[in-house]
PDB file of C-alpha atoms in Angstrom:
ATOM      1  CA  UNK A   1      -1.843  -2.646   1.602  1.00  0.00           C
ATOM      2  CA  UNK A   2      -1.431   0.027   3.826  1.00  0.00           C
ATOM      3  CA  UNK A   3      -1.896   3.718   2.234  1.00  0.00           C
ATOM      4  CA  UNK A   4      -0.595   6.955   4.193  1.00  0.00           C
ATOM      5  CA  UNK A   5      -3.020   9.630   2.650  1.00  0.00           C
ATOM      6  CA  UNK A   6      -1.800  13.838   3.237  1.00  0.00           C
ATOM      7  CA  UNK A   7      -4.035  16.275   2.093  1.00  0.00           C
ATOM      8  CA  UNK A   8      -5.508  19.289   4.004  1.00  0.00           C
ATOM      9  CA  UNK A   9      -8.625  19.444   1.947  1.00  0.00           C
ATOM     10  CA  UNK A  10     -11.536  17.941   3.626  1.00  0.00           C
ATOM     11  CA  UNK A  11     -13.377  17.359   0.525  1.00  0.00           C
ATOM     12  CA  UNK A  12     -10.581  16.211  -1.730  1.00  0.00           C
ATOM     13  CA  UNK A  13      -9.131  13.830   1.016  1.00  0.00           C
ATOM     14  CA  UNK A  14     -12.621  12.029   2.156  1.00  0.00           C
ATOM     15  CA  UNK A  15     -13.433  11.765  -1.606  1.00  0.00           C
ATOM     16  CA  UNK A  16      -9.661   9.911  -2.012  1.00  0.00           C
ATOM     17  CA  UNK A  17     -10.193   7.819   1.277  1.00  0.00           C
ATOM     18  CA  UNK A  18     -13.346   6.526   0.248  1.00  0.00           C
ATOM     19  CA  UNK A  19     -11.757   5.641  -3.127  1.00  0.00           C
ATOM     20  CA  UNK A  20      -8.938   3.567  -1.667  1.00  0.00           C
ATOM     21  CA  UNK A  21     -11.256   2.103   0.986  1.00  0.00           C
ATOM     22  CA  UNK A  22     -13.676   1.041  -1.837  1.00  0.00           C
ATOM     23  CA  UNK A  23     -10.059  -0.442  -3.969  1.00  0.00           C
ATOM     24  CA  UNK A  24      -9.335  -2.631  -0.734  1.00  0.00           C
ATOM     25  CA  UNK A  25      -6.704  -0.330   0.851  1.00  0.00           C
ATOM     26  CA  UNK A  26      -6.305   0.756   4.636  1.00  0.00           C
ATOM     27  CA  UNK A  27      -5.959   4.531   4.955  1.00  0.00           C
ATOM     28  CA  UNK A  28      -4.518   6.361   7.554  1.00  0.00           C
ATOM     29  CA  UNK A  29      -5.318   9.968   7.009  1.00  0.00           C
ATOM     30  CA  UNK A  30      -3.912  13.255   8.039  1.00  0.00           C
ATOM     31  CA  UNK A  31      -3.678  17.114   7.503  1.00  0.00           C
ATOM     32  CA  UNK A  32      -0.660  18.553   9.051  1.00  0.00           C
ATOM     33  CA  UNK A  33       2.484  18.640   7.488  1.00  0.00           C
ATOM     34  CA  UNK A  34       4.622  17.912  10.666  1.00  0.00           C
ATOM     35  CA  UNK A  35       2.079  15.018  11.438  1.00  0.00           C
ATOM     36  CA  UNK A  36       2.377  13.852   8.341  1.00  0.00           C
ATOM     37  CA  UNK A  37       6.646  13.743   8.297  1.00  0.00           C
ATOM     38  CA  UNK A  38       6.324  11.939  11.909  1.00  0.00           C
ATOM     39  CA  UNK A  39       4.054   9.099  10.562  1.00  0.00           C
ATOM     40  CA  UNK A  40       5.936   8.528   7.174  1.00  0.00           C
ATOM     41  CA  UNK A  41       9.135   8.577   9.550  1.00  0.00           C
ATOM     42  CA  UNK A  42       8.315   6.253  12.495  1.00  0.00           C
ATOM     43  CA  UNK A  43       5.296   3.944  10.188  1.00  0.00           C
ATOM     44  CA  UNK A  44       5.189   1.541   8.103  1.00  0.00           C
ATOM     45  CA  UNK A  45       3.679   2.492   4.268  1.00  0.00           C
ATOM     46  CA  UNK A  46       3.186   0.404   1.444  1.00  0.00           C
ATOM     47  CA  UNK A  47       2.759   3.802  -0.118  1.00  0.00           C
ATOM     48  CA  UNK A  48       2.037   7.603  -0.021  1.00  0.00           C
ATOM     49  CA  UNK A  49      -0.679   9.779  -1.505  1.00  0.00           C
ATOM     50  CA  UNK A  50       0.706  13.586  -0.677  1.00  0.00           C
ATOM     51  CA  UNK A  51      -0.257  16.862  -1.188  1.00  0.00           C
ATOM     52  CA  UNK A  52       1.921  19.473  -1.652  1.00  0.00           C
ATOM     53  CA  UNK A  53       0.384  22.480  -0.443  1.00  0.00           C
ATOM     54  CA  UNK A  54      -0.054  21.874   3.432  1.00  0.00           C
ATOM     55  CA  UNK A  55      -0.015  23.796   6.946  1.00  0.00           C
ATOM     56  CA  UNK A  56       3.219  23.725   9.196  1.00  0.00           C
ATOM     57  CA  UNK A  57       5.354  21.593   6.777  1.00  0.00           C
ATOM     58  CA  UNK A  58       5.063  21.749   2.825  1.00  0.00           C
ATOM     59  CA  UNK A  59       4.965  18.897   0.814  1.00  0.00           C
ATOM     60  CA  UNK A  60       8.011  19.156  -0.828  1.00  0.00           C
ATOM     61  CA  UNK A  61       9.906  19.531   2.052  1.00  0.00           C
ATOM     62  CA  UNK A  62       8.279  16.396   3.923  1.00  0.00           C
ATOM     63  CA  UNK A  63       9.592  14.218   1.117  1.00  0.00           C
ATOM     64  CA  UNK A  64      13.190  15.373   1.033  1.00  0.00           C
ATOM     65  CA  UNK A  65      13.374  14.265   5.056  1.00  0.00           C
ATOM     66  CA  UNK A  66      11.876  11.204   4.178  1.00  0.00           C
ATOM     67  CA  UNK A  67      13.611  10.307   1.144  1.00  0.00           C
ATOM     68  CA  UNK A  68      16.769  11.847   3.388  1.00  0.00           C
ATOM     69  CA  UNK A  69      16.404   9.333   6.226  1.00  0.00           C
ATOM     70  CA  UNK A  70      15.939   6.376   3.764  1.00  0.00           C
ATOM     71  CA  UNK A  71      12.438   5.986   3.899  1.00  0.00           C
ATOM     72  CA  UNK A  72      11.783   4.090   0.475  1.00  0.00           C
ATOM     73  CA  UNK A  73       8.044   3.669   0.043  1.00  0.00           C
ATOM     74  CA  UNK A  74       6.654   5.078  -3.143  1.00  0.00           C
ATOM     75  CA  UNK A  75       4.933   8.498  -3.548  1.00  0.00           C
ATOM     76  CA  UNK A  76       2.200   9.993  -5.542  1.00  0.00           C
ATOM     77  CA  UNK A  77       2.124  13.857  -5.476  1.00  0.00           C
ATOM     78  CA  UNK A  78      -1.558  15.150  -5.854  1.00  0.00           C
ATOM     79  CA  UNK A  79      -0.907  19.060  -6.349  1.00  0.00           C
ATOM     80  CA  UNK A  80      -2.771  22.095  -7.440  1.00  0.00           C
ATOM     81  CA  UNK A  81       0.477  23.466  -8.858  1.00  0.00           C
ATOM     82  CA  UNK A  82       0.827  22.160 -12.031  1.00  0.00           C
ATOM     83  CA  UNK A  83       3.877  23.941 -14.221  1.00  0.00           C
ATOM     84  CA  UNK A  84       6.298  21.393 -15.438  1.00  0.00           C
ATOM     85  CA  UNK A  85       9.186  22.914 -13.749  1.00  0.00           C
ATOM     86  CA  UNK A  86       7.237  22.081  -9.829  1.00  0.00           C
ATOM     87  CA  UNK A  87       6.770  18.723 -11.167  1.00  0.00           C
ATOM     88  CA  UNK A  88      10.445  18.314 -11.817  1.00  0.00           C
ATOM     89  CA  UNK A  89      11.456  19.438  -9.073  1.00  0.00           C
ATOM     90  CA  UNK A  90       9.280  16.726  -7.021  1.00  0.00           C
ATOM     91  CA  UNK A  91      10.102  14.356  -9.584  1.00  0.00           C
ATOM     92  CA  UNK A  92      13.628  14.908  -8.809  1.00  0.00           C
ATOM     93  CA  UNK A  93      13.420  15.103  -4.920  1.00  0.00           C
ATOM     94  CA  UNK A  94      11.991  11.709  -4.807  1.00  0.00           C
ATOM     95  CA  UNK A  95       8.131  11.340  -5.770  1.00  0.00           C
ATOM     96  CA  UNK A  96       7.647   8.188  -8.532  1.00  0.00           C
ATOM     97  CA  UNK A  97       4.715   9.908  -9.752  1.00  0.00           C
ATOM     98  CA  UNK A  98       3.035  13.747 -10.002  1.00  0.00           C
ATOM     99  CA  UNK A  99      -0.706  14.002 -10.198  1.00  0.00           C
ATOM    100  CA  UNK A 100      -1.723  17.483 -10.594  1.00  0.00           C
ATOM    101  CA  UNK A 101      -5.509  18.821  -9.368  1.00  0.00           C
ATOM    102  CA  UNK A 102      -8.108  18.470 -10.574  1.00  0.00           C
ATOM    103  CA  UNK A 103      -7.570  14.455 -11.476  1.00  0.00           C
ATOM    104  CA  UNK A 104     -10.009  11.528 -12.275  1.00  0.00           C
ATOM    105  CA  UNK A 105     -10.086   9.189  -9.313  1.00  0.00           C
ATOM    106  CA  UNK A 106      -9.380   6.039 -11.830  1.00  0.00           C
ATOM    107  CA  UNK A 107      -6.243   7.595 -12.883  1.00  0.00           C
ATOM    108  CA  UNK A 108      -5.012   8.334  -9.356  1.00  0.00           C
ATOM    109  CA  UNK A 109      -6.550   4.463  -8.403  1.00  0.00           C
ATOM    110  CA  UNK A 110      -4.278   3.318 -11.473  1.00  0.00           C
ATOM    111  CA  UNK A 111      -1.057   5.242 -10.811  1.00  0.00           C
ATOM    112  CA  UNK A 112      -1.067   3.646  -7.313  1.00  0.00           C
ATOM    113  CA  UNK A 113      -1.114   0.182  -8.541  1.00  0.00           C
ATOM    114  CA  UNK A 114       2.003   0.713 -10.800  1.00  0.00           C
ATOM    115  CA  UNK A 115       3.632   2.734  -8.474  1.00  0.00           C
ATOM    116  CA  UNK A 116       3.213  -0.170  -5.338  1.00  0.00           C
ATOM    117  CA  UNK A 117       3.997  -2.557  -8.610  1.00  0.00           C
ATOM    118  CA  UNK A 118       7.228  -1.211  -9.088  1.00  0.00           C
ATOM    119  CA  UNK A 119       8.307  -0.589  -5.959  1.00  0.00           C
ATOM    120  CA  UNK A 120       7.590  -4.641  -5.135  1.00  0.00           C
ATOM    121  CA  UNK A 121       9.552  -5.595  -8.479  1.00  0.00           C
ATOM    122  CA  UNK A 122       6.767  -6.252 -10.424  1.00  0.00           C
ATOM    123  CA  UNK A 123       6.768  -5.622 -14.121  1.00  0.00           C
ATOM    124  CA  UNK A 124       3.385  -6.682 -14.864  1.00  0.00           C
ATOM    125  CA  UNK A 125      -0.212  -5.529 -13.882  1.00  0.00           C
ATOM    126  CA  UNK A 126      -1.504  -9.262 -12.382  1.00  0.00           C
ATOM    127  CA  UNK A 127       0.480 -11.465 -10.068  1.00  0.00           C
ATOM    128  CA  UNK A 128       1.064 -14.860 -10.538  1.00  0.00           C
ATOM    129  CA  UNK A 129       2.724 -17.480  -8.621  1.00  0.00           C
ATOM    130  CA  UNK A 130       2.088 -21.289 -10.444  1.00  0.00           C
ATOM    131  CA  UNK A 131      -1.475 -21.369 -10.594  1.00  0.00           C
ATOM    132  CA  UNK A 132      -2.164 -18.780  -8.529  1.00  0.00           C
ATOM    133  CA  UNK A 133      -3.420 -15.387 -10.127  1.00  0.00           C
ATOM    134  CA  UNK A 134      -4.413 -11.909  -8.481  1.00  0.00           C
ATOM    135  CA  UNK A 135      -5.854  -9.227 -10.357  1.00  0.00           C
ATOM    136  CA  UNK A 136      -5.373  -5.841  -8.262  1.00  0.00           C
ATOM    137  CA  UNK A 137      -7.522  -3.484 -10.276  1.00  0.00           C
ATOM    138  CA  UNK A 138     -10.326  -5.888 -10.387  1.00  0.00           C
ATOM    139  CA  UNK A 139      -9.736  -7.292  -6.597  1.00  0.00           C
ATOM    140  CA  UNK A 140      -9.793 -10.497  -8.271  1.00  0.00           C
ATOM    141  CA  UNK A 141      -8.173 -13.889  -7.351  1.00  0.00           C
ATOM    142  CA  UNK A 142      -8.293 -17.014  -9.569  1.00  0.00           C
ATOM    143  CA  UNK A 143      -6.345 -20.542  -8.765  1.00  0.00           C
ATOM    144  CA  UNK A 144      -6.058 -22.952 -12.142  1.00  0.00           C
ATOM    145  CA  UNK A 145      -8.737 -20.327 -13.885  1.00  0.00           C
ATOM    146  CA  UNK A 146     -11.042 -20.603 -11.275  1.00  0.00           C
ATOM    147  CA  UNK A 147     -12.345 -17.883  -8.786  1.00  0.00           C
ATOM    148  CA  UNK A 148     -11.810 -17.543  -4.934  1.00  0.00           C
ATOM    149  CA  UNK A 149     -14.118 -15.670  -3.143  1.00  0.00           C
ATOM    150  CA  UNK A 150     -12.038 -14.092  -0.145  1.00  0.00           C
ATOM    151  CA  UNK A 151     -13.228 -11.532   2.330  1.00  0.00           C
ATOM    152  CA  UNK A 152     -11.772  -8.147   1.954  1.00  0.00           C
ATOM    153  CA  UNK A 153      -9.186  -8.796   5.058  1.00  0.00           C
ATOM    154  CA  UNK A 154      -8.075 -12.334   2.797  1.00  0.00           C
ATOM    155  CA  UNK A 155      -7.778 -10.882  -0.166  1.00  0.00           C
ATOM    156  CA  UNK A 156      -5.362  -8.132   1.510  1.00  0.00           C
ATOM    157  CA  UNK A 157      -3.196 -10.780   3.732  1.00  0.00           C
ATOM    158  CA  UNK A 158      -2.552 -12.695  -0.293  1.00  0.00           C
ATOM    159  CA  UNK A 159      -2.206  -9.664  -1.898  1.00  0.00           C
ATOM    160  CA  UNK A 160       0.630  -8.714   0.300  1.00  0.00           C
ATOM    161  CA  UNK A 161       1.996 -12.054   0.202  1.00  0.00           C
ATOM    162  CA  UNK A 162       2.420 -12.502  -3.340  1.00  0.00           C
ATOM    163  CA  UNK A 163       3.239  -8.812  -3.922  1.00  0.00           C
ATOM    164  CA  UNK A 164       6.295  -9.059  -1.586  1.00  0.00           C
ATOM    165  CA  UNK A 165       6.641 -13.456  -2.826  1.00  0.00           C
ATOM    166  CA  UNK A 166      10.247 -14.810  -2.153  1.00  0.00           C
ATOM    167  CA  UNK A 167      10.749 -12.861   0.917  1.00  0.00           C
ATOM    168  CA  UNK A 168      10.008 -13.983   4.036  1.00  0.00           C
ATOM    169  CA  UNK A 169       7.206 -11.431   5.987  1.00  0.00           C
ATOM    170  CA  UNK A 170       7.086 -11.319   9.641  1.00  0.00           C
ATOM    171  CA  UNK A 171       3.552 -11.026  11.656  1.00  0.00           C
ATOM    172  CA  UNK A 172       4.125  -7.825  12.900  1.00  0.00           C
ATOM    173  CA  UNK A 173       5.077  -6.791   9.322  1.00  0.00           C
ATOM    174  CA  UNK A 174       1.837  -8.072   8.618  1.00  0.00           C
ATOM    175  CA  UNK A 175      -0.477  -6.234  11.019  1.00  0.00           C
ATOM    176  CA  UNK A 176       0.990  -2.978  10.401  1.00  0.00           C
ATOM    177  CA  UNK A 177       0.079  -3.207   6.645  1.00  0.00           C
ATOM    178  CA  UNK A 178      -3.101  -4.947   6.973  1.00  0.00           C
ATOM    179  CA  UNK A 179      -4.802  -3.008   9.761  1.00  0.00           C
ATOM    180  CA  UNK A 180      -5.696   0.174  10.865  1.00  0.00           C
ATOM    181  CA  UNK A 181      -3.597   2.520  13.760  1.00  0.00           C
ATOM    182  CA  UNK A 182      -6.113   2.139  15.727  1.00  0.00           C
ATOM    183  CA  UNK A 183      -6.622  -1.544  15.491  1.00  0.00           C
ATOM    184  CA  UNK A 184      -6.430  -3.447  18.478  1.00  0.00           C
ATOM    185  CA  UNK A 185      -3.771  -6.348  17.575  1.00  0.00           C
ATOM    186  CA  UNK A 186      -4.805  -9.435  18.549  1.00  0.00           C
ATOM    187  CA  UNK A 187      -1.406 -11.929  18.617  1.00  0.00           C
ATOM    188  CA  UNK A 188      -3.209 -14.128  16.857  1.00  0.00           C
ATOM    189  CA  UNK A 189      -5.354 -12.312  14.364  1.00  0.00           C
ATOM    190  CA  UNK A 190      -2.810 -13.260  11.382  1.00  0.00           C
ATOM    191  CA  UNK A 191      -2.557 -16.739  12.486  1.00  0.00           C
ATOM    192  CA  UNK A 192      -6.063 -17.056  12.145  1.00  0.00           C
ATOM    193  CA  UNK A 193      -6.239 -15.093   9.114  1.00  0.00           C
ATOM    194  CA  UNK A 194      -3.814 -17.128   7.327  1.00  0.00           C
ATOM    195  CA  UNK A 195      -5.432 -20.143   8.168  1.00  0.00           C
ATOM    196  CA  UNK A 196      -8.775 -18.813   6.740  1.00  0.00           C
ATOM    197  CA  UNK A 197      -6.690 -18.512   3.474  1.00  0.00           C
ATOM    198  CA  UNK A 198      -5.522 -21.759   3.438  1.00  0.00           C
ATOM    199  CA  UNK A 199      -8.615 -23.450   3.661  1.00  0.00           C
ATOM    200  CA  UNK A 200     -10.594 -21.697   0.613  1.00  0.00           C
ATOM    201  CA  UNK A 201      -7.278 -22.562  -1.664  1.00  0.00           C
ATOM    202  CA  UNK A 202      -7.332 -25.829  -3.408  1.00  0.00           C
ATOM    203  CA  UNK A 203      -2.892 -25.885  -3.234  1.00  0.00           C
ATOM    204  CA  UNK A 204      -1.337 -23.987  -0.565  1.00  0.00           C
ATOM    205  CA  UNK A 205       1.430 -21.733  -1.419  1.00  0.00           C
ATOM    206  CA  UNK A 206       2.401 -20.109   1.805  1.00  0.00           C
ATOM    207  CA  UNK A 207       4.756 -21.506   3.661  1.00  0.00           C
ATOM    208  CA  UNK A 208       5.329 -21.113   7.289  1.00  0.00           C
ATOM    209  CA  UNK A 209       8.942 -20.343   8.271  1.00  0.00           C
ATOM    210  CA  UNK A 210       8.729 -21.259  12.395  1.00  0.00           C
ATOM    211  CA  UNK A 211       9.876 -17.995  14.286  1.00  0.00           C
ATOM    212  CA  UNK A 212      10.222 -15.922  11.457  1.00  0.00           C
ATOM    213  CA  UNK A 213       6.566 -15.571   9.173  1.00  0.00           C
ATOM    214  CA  UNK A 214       5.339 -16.340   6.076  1.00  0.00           C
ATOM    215  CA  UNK A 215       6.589 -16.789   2.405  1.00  0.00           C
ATOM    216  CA  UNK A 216       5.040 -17.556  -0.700  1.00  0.00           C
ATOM    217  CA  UNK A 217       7.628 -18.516  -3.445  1.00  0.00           C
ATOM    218  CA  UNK A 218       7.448 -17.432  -7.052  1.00  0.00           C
ATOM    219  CA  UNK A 219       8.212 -20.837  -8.411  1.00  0.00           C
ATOM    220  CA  UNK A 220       4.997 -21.980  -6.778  1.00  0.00           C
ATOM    221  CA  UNK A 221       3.935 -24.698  -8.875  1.00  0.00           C
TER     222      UNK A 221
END
């Protein structure tokens, strides 16, 4: 999962990164509000951690142009400004969740999950498809009760996969959420990474789709 983190404070944002590094996320990170706008606008997000108070571009108004130009992902507000009526208003411009400063990193860690949740179509905290069960807020994968160890990389490539299960999911789909900007793309780093995957499962559940990507199906059995 790919997070797109805004926030002009150096402390609070290397604090956050580490945080979603440490939960299995990849972070791109910036500080300026116009820089921020042009990634949300022209990248792919699985979601957005955004502060409101920033230089060139506020908050608030960055998420009306996204939300404006259809750009669904979900976002979590992190804001020093914490009367009801500001969090209505981003409420009400588009943000699925306000988390006003100063905030337990658990809580933010948690309102992410339910926030990427939802936006996926997922009512419930674990995914399961037959089998098959991933625990984000332990990083955990079992298959018929038992664990799979995965590397951090795996565990992101599944996660993805069952989070987005009964849709087919392109490569390139799949490199922009599971690496970095800066990431050199290899065309056949998800090949290989899928493969890896397939070997440490005892059944299978991602299909190949020839020319198209990948799909797991969430009547796996």
């Amino acid at each position: 999962m790919k997070i797109l983190l805004v926030e002009d404070d150096a402390r609070i944002a290397g604090e956050v990164m580490l945080a979603l590094h440490g939960a299995g996320y990849i972070v791109d990170a910036v500080v300026d509000g116009e820089d921020a706008w042009f990634r949300g606008d022209t990248e792919e997000y699985d979601a957005v951690v955004l502060d409101l108070g920033l230089p060139r571009m506020d908050g608030l108004s960055i998420l009306k142009k996204w939300r404006a130009n259809d750009r669904r992902f979900p976002i979590l507000i992190l804001s020093a400004r914490g009367s009801w009526s500001e969090r209505v208003e981003g409420i009400d411009s588009g943000a699925d969740e306000y988390l006003p400063k100063p905030f337990h990193m658990a809580e933010l860690l948690a309102r992410l999950r339910a926030i990427i949740r939802r936006s996926a179509g997922n009512a419930t905290t674990t995914l399961s498809i037959g089998a098959l069960t991933l625990d984000p807020r332990q990083m955990r994968v079992t298959q018929d009760g038992q664990p799979i160890n995965l590397s951090p990389q795996e565990y992101r490539l599944l996660s993805y996969l069952m989070h987005h299960a009964g849709r087919v999911v392109t490569q390139i789909e799949l490199t922009e959420h599971l690496y970095a900007q800066d990431f050199e793309r290899d065309s056949n780093a998800i090949e290989v990474l899928v493969g890896r995957v397939r070997r440490k499962l005892r059944a299978d559940p991602i299909e190949t789709r020839r020319g198209f990507g990948y799909i797991i199906n969430g009547s796996e059995s």
